[in-house]
PDB file of C-alpha atoms in Angstrom:
ATOM      1  CA  UNK Z  24     102.926 113.075 115.701  1.00 72.00           C
ATOM      2  CA  UNK Z  25     100.339 114.025 117.553  1.00 76.00           C
ATOM      3  CA  UNK Z  26      96.421 115.371 116.941  1.00 79.00           C
ATOM      4  CA  UNK Z  27      94.960 118.428 117.096  1.00 80.00           C
ATOM      5  CA  UNK Z  28      91.753 116.913 118.208  1.00 84.00           C
ATOM      6  CA  UNK Z  29      89.748 114.230 120.061  1.00 90.00           C
ATOM      7  CA  UNK Z  30      88.984 110.802 118.155  1.00 91.00           C
ATOM      8  CA  UNK Z  31      86.263 108.215 118.799  1.00 94.00           C
ATOM      9  CA  UNK Z  32      87.151 104.765 117.895  1.00 93.00           C
ATOM     10  CA  UNK Z  33      86.004 103.982 114.227  1.00 91.00           C
ATOM     11  CA  UNK Z  34      86.927 107.443 113.468  1.00 93.00           C
ATOM     12  CA  UNK Z  35      88.775 108.186 109.731  1.00 92.00           C
ATOM     13  CA  UNK Z  36      91.091 110.429 110.720  1.00 89.00           C
ATOM     14  CA  UNK Z  37      92.203 111.055 106.954  1.00 88.00           C
ATOM     15  CA  UNK Z  38      92.283 109.840 103.257  1.00 91.00           C
ATOM     16  CA  UNK Z  39      94.467 109.973 101.019  1.00 92.00           C
ATOM     17  CA  UNK Z  40      95.482 109.349  97.316  1.00 95.00           C
ATOM     18  CA  UNK Z  41      99.153 107.949  96.893  1.00 97.00           C
ATOM     19  CA  UNK Z  42     101.429 110.328  94.655  1.00 97.00           C
ATOM     20  CA  UNK Z  43     102.608 108.064  92.495  1.00 98.00           C
ATOM     21  CA  UNK Z  44     101.138 103.754  92.057  1.00 98.00           C
ATOM     22  CA  UNK Z  45     100.852 100.922  89.887  1.00 98.00           C
ATOM     23  CA  UNK Z  46      98.310  97.807  89.747  1.00 97.00           C
ATOM     24  CA  UNK Z  47      99.462  94.293  89.808  1.00 95.00           C
ATOM     25  CA  UNK Z  48      99.366  92.187  86.236  1.00 91.00           C
ATOM     26  CA  UNK Z  49      96.416  89.892  87.302  1.00 92.00           C
ATOM     27  CA  UNK Z  50      94.353  92.965  88.040  1.00 95.00           C
ATOM     28  CA  UNK Z  51      94.742  94.080  84.686  1.00 92.00           C
ATOM     29  CA  UNK Z  52      91.510  93.869  82.533  1.00 91.00           C
ATOM     30  CA  UNK Z  53      89.833  93.496  85.815  1.00 93.00           C
ATOM     31  CA  UNK Z  54      90.715  96.516  88.183  1.00 95.00           C
ATOM     32  CA  UNK Z  55      91.305 100.006  86.953  1.00 96.00           C
ATOM     33  CA  UNK Z  56      94.223 101.331  86.741  1.00 97.00           C
ATOM     34  CA  UNK Z  57      93.898 104.342  88.352  1.00 98.00           C
ATOM     35  CA  UNK Z  58      91.846 104.367  90.877  1.00 97.00           C
ATOM     36  CA  UNK Z  59      92.148 100.239  91.097  1.00 97.00           C
ATOM     37  CA  UNK Z  60      87.763  99.939  91.233  1.00 95.00           C
ATOM     38  CA  UNK Z  61      86.898  96.558  90.289  1.00 92.00           C
ATOM     39  CA  UNK Z  62      84.315  96.045  86.891  1.00 87.00           C
ATOM     40  CA  UNK Z  63      83.467  94.519  84.359  1.00 79.00           C
ATOM     41  CA  UNK Z  64      85.889  93.630  80.703  1.00 73.00           C
ATOM     42  CA  UNK Z  65      82.883  95.695  79.362  1.00 74.00           C
ATOM     43  CA  UNK Z  66      83.576  98.742  81.683  1.00 75.00           C
ATOM     44  CA  UNK Z  67      86.437  99.507  80.529  1.00 84.00           C
ATOM     45  CA  UNK Z  68      88.043 101.860  77.801  1.00 89.00           C
ATOM     46  CA  UNK Z  69      91.822 101.347  77.265  1.00 92.00           C
ATOM     47  CA  UNK Z  70      94.890 103.835  76.653  1.00 95.00           C
ATOM     48  CA  UNK Z  71      94.468 104.230  72.711  1.00 94.00           C
ATOM     49  CA  UNK Z  72      97.816 104.824  72.073  1.00 96.00           C
ATOM     50  CA  UNK Z  73      99.568 101.828  74.147  1.00 94.00           C
ATOM     51  CA  UNK Z  74      96.716  99.412  75.197  1.00 94.00           C
ATOM     52  CA  UNK Z  75      98.585  98.484  77.969  1.00 94.00           C
ATOM     53  CA  UNK Z  76      96.520 100.899  80.572  1.00 96.00           C
ATOM     54  CA  UNK Z  77      92.610 100.074  81.505  1.00 95.00           C
ATOM     55  CA  UNK Z  78      90.270 102.555  83.278  1.00 96.00           C
ATOM     56  CA  UNK Z  79      86.775 102.390  84.403  1.00 93.00           C
ATOM     57  CA  UNK Z  80      85.439 106.179  82.347  1.00 92.00           C
ATOM     58  CA  UNK Z  81      87.427 108.811  81.558  1.00 94.00           C
ATOM     59  CA  UNK Z  82      88.086 110.198  84.256  1.00 96.00           C
ATOM     60  CA  UNK Z  83      90.102 108.011  85.477  1.00 96.00           C
ATOM     61  CA  UNK Z  84      92.277 108.223  81.959  1.00 96.00           C
ATOM     62  CA  UNK Z  85      92.873 111.924  82.509  1.00 96.00           C
ATOM     63  CA  UNK Z  86      93.596 111.883  86.141  1.00 97.00           C
ATOM     64  CA  UNK Z  87      96.411 109.083  84.823  1.00 98.00           C
ATOM     65  CA  UNK Z  88      97.525 110.328  82.346  1.00 97.00           C
ATOM     66  CA  UNK Z  89     100.162 113.009  83.534  1.00 96.00           C
ATOM     67  CA  UNK Z  90     102.173 109.828  84.832  1.00 97.00           C
ATOM     68  CA  UNK Z  91     101.196 107.401  82.430  1.00 98.00           C
ATOM     69  CA  UNK Z  92     101.859 109.738  79.030  1.00 97.00           C
ATOM     70  CA  UNK Z  93     106.000 109.599  80.444  1.00 96.00           C
ATOM     71  CA  UNK Z  94     106.103 105.556  80.162  1.00 94.00           C
ATOM     72  CA  UNK Z  95     102.901 105.431  77.793  1.00 96.00           C
ATOM     73  CA  UNK Z  96     105.380 104.635  74.600  1.00 93.00           C
ATOM     74  CA  UNK Z  97     108.007 102.730  76.606  1.00 91.00           C
ATOM     75  CA  UNK Z  98     104.786 100.137  77.833  1.00 92.00           C
ATOM     76  CA  UNK Z  99     103.338 100.410  73.375  1.00 92.00           C
ATOM     77  CA  UNK Z 100     107.102  99.331  72.198  1.00 88.00           C
ATOM     78  CA  UNK Z 101     107.967  96.799  75.563  1.00 85.00           C
ATOM     79  CA  UNK Z 102     105.726  95.713  77.580  1.00 83.00           C
ATOM     80  CA  UNK Z 103     105.760  92.113  76.935  1.00 77.00           C
ATOM     81  CA  UNK Z 104     109.715  92.868  77.946  1.00 75.00           C
ATOM     82  CA  UNK Z 105     108.350  94.034  80.865  1.00 73.00           C
ATOM     83  CA  UNK Z 106     106.863  91.265  82.526  1.00 68.00           C
ATOM     84  CA  UNK Z 107     109.058  88.785  80.837  1.00 64.00           C
ATOM     85  CA  UNK Z 108     110.977  90.016  84.413  1.00 60.00           C
ATOM     86  CA  UNK Z 109     108.481  87.612  86.506  1.00 56.00           C
ATOM     87  CA  UNK Z 110     107.753  89.018  89.811  1.00 56.00           C
ATOM     88  CA  UNK Z 111     109.799  92.260  89.706  1.00 77.00           C
ATOM     89  CA  UNK Z 112     107.358  93.679  87.447  1.00 85.00           C
ATOM     90  CA  UNK Z 113     105.689  95.279  89.792  1.00 91.00           C
ATOM     91  CA  UNK Z 114     107.881  96.912  91.787  1.00 91.00           C
ATOM     92  CA  UNK Z 115     110.193  97.962  88.216  1.00 89.00           C
ATOM     93  CA  UNK Z 116     107.611  99.668  86.807  1.00 92.00           C
ATOM     94  CA  UNK Z 117     106.594 101.038  89.981  1.00 95.00           C
ATOM     95  CA  UNK Z 118     110.537 102.482  90.219  1.00 93.00           C
ATOM     96  CA  UNK Z 119     109.999 103.427  86.793  1.00 92.00           C
ATOM     97  CA  UNK Z 120     107.357 105.731  87.069  1.00 95.00           C
ATOM     98  CA  UNK Z 121     108.307 107.459  89.533  1.00 96.00           C
ATOM     99  CA  UNK Z 122     111.794 108.452  88.547  1.00 93.00           C
ATOM    100  CA  UNK Z 123     109.687 109.497  85.514  1.00 94.00           C
ATOM    101  CA  UNK Z 124     107.817 111.996  86.879  1.00 96.00           C
ATOM    102  CA  UNK Z 125     110.004 113.120  89.174  1.00 95.00           C
ATOM    103  CA  UNK Z 126     112.716 113.026  86.202  1.00 92.00           C
ATOM    104  CA  UNK Z 127     109.950 115.244  83.947  1.00 94.00           C
ATOM    105  CA  UNK Z 128     109.230 117.542  87.456  1.00 95.00           C
ATOM    106  CA  UNK Z 129     112.066 117.763  89.808  1.00 93.00           C
ATOM    107  CA  UNK Z 130     109.385 120.724  91.469  1.00 94.00           C
ATOM    108  CA  UNK Z 131     107.176 117.930  92.995  1.00 94.00           C
ATOM    109  CA  UNK Z 132     110.738 116.940  94.836  1.00 93.00           C
ATOM    110  CA  UNK Z 133     109.725 120.103  97.514  1.00 92.00           C
ATOM    111  CA  UNK Z 134     106.604 120.056  97.002  1.00 91.00           C
ATOM    112  CA  UNK Z 135     105.315 119.746 100.775  1.00 89.00           C
ATOM    113  CA  UNK Z 136     102.458 117.105 101.832  1.00 87.00           C
ATOM    114  CA  UNK Z 137     100.904 116.673 105.222  1.00 82.00           C
ATOM    115  CA  UNK Z 138      99.071 115.237 107.497  1.00 80.00           C
ATOM    116  CA  UNK Z 139      95.836 116.099 108.747  1.00 74.00           C
ATOM    117  CA  UNK Z 140      96.438 119.600 107.498  1.00 60.00           C
ATOM    118  CA  UNK Z 141      98.979 120.057 110.352  1.00 65.00           C
ATOM    119  CA  UNK Z 142     101.239 122.335 108.953  1.00 65.00           C
ATOM    120  CA  UNK Z 143     104.011 120.374 111.518  1.00 70.00           C
ATOM    121  CA  UNK Z 144     104.191 117.406 109.749  1.00 73.00           C
ATOM    122  CA  UNK Z 145     104.821 118.782 106.549  1.00 82.00           C
ATOM    123  CA  UNK Z 146     107.295 115.910 104.000  1.00 86.00           C
ATOM    124  CA  UNK Z 147     108.368 116.276 100.731  1.00 89.00           C
ATOM    125  CA  UNK Z 148     110.290 113.622  98.813  1.00 92.00           C
ATOM    126  CA  UNK Z 149     113.973 115.378  99.045  1.00 91.00           C
ATOM    127  CA  UNK Z 150     113.551 115.548 102.761  1.00 89.00           C
ATOM    128  CA  UNK Z 151     112.453 112.155 102.713  1.00 88.00           C
ATOM    129  CA  UNK Z 152     115.775 110.693  99.998  1.00 86.00           C
ATOM    130  CA  UNK Z 153     118.042 112.795 102.657  1.00 85.00           C
ATOM    131  CA  UNK Z 154     116.650 111.551 106.308  1.00 82.00           C
ATOM    132  CA  UNK Z 155     116.480 108.386 104.498  1.00 76.00           C
ATOM    133  CA  UNK Z 156     118.842 104.993 105.288  1.00 70.00           C
ATOM    134  CA  UNK Z 157     118.919 102.929 102.067  1.00 67.00           C
ATOM    135  CA  UNK Z 158     119.072  99.556 103.408  1.00 66.00           C
ATOM    136  CA  UNK Z 159     121.893  97.412 101.622  1.00 68.00           C
ATOM    137  CA  UNK Z 160     121.869  93.374 101.180  1.00 74.00           C
ATOM    138  CA  UNK Z 161     122.353  91.268  99.104  1.00 74.00           C
ATOM    139  CA  UNK Z 162     118.646  92.088  97.484  1.00 75.00           C
ATOM    140  CA  UNK Z 163     118.747  95.131  97.042  1.00 76.00           C
ATOM    141  CA  UNK Z 164     122.419  95.056  95.151  1.00 77.00           C
ATOM    142  CA  UNK Z 165     120.840  92.863  92.816  1.00 79.00           C
ATOM    143  CA  UNK Z 166     117.899  94.486  92.351  1.00 79.00           C
ATOM    144  CA  UNK Z 167     119.218  97.853  91.736  1.00 81.00           C
ATOM    145  CA  UNK Z 168     121.637  96.310  88.939  1.00 84.00           C
ATOM    146  CA  UNK Z 169     119.002  93.834  87.334  1.00 82.00           C
ATOM    147  CA  UNK Z 170     117.020  96.907  86.747  1.00 82.00           C
ATOM    148  CA  UNK Z 171     119.812  99.433  85.096  1.00 83.00           C
ATOM    149  CA  UNK Z 172     120.211  96.729  83.097  1.00 82.00           C
ATOM    150  CA  UNK Z 173     116.506  96.864  82.515  1.00 80.00           C
ATOM    151  CA  UNK Z 174     117.206 100.203  81.610  1.00 80.00           C
ATOM    152  CA  UNK Z 175     119.816 100.359  79.481  1.00 81.00           C
ATOM    153  CA  UNK Z 176     118.205  97.405  77.101  1.00 80.00           C
ATOM    154  CA  UNK Z 177     115.177  99.709  76.471  1.00 79.00           C
ATOM    155  CA  UNK Z 178     117.244 102.667  76.305  1.00 79.00           C
ATOM    156  CA  UNK Z 179     115.765 104.782  79.154  1.00 80.00           C
ATOM    157  CA  UNK Z 180     118.420 107.619  79.685  1.00 78.00           C
ATOM    158  CA  UNK Z 181     118.900 107.170  83.087  1.00 78.00           C
ATOM    159  CA  UNK Z 182     120.360 109.366  85.568  1.00 81.00           C
ATOM    160  CA  UNK Z 183     122.364 106.429  88.183  1.00 81.00           C
ATOM    161  CA  UNK Z 184     122.338 109.362  91.662  1.00 83.00           C
ATOM    162  CA  UNK Z 185     118.215 109.613  91.123  1.00 86.00           C
ATOM    163  CA  UNK Z 186     117.654 105.927  89.951  1.00 86.00           C
ATOM    164  CA  UNK Z 187     119.572 105.126  92.608  1.00 85.00           C
ATOM    165  CA  UNK Z 188     116.617 107.520  94.856  1.00 89.00           C
ATOM    166  CA  UNK Z 189     114.162 106.647  93.287  1.00 91.00           C
ATOM    167  CA  UNK Z 190     114.385 102.733  93.920  1.00 90.00           C
ATOM    168  CA  UNK Z 191     115.157 103.148  97.339  1.00 89.00           C
ATOM    169  CA  UNK Z 192     111.774 105.440  98.085  1.00 92.00           C
ATOM    170  CA  UNK Z 193     109.624 102.507  96.569  1.00 93.00           C
ATOM    171  CA  UNK Z 194     111.649  99.576  98.487  1.00 90.00           C
ATOM    172  CA  UNK Z 195     111.601 101.375 101.289  1.00 90.00           C
ATOM    173  CA  UNK Z 196     108.455 103.216 101.767  1.00 92.00           C
ATOM    174  CA  UNK Z 197     105.805 101.554  99.085  1.00 95.00           C
ATOM    175  CA  UNK Z 198     103.330  99.917 100.191  1.00 95.00           C
ATOM    176  CA  UNK Z 199     100.689  96.826  99.257  1.00 96.00           C
ATOM    177  CA  UNK Z 200      97.540  97.972  98.309  1.00 98.00           C
ATOM    178  CA  UNK Z 201      94.905  95.693  99.613  1.00 97.00           C
ATOM    179  CA  UNK Z 202      90.853  95.854  98.217  1.00 94.00           C
ATOM    180  CA  UNK Z 203      87.991  94.148 100.692  1.00 91.00           C
ATOM    181  CA  UNK Z 204      89.647  90.590 100.513  1.00 92.00           C
ATOM    182  CA  UNK Z 205      93.140  91.551 101.664  1.00 92.00           C
ATOM    183  CA  UNK Z 206      93.747  90.449  97.723  1.00 95.00           C
ATOM    184  CA  UNK Z 207      97.239  92.640  97.173  1.00 96.00           C
ATOM    185  CA  UNK Z 208      96.444  94.781  94.228  1.00 97.00           C
ATOM    186  CA  UNK Z 209      99.481  96.451  94.173  1.00 97.00           C
ATOM    187  CA  UNK Z 210     101.637  99.379  94.846  1.00 97.00           C
ATOM    188  CA  UNK Z 211     101.869 103.044  96.153  1.00 98.00           C
ATOM    189  CA  UNK Z 212     103.831 105.694  97.701  1.00 97.00           C
ATOM    190  CA  UNK Z 213     102.111 108.306  99.910  1.00 95.00           C
ATOM    191  CA  UNK Z 214     103.882 110.746 101.170  1.00 92.00           C
ATOM    192  CA  UNK Z 215     102.687 112.037 104.066  1.00 88.00           C
ATOM    193  CA  UNK Z 216     101.444 108.854 106.028  1.00 88.00           C
ATOM    194  CA  UNK Z 217     105.506 108.571 105.698  1.00 85.00           C
ATOM    195  CA  UNK Z 218     105.671 110.149 108.396  1.00 81.00           C
ATOM    196  CA  UNK Z 219     103.793 107.555 111.348  1.00 82.00           C
ATOM    197  CA  UNK Z 220     106.177 106.056 113.202  1.00 78.00           C
ATOM    198  CA  UNK Z 221     105.910 102.221 114.035  1.00 78.00           C
ATOM    199  CA  UNK Z 222     104.529 101.093 116.903  1.00 82.00           C
ATOM    200  CA  UNK Z 223     103.123  97.372 118.959  1.00 83.00           C
ATOM    201  CA  UNK Z 224     100.317  98.592 119.696  1.00 87.00           C
ATOM    202  CA  UNK Z 225      98.849 101.071 116.790  1.00 89.00           C
ATOM    203  CA  UNK Z 226      96.054 103.484 117.168  1.00 91.00           C
ATOM    204  CA  UNK Z 227      95.204 103.490 114.303  1.00 92.00           C
ATOM    205  CA  UNK Z 228      94.671 101.327 111.548  1.00 91.00           C
ATOM    206  CA  UNK Z 229      94.675 101.981 107.758  1.00 92.00           C
ATOM    207  CA  UNK Z 230      92.223 100.620 104.884  1.00 94.00           C
ATOM    208  CA  UNK Z 231      91.943 100.690 101.613  1.00 96.00           C
ATOM    209  CA  UNK Z 232      88.645 102.244  98.799  1.00 95.00           C
ATOM    210  CA  UNK Z 233      90.046 101.347  95.641  1.00 96.00           C
ATOM    211  CA  UNK Z 234      94.100 103.177  95.556  1.00 97.00           C
ATOM    212  CA  UNK Z 235      92.564 105.877  98.748  1.00 96.00           C
ATOM    213  CA  UNK Z 236      94.657 104.977 102.410  1.00 96.00           C
ATOM    214  CA  UNK Z 237      91.694 104.711 104.842  1.00 95.00           C
ATOM    215  CA  UNK Z 238      93.797 106.073 108.321  1.00 92.00           C
ATOM    216  CA  UNK Z 239      91.201 105.161 111.618  1.00 93.00           C
ATOM    217  CA  UNK Z 240      90.821 104.645 114.862  1.00 93.00           C
ATOM    218  CA  UNK Z 241      90.911 101.312 116.593  1.00 93.00           C
ATOM    219  CA  UNK Z 242      90.010 103.012 120.066  1.00 92.00           C
ATOM    220  CA  UNK Z 243      89.905 106.648 121.172  1.00 93.00           C
ATOM    221  CA  UNK Z 244      92.536 109.153 120.858  1.00 90.00           C
ATOM    222  CA  UNK Z 245      93.149 112.367 123.200  1.00 90.00           C
ATOM    223  CA  UNK Z 246      94.004 115.709 120.311  1.00 85.00           C
ATOM    224  CA  UNK Z 247      97.592 115.853 121.818  1.00 82.00           C
ATOM    225  CA  UNK Z 248      97.997 112.051 122.058  1.00 85.00           C
ATOM    226  CA  UNK Z 249     100.738 110.703 119.215  1.00 82.00           C
ATOM    227  CA  UNK Z 250      99.434 108.556 116.073  1.00 83.00           C
TER     228      UNK Z 250
END
């Protein structure tokens, strides 16, 4: 992806929020479930219904409600069962949130996400899914079958095709969200940044400010140069 101007070393290229993201269970009650910022326990407010989501303030709770309201009943009735899935708990909640959000709002499949405000960099979930070559191995097959069983046990209505797409989207494009101590706080899906190609000599690096993904240059970049 080409830049449209010159950048100095250390300059911020972009700041993005995730399309969906989930916090690891060990950080619940320590970090906000929306912004991922660490807070003192007495500063948190809980979701009044499920009691399983913690927020640093009303603003974060309101911003997260569009997605959390779809999973809230499931958390209220079955959160302990979700916890019993062990290490797959985070990934299960990650896929669940994406699946429920797209099921309720299918138009988001076609919402365009731009990198650097460049119209040529527009991408939508539908495009990503269509060009995606899923990694099919024993782990992914076992993971999908396990998740399907859990959906059935939780009595969640699911469409196999949509479920498979969400599973592979999270598996292929979901990334760890780190704090300043390089602890993985959770997982997020950043759609515009999914267009960036791998390089053995990258000119940008990714950092996180809470759940915000910050792309910063590692060296000077000339206009027209690929990021």
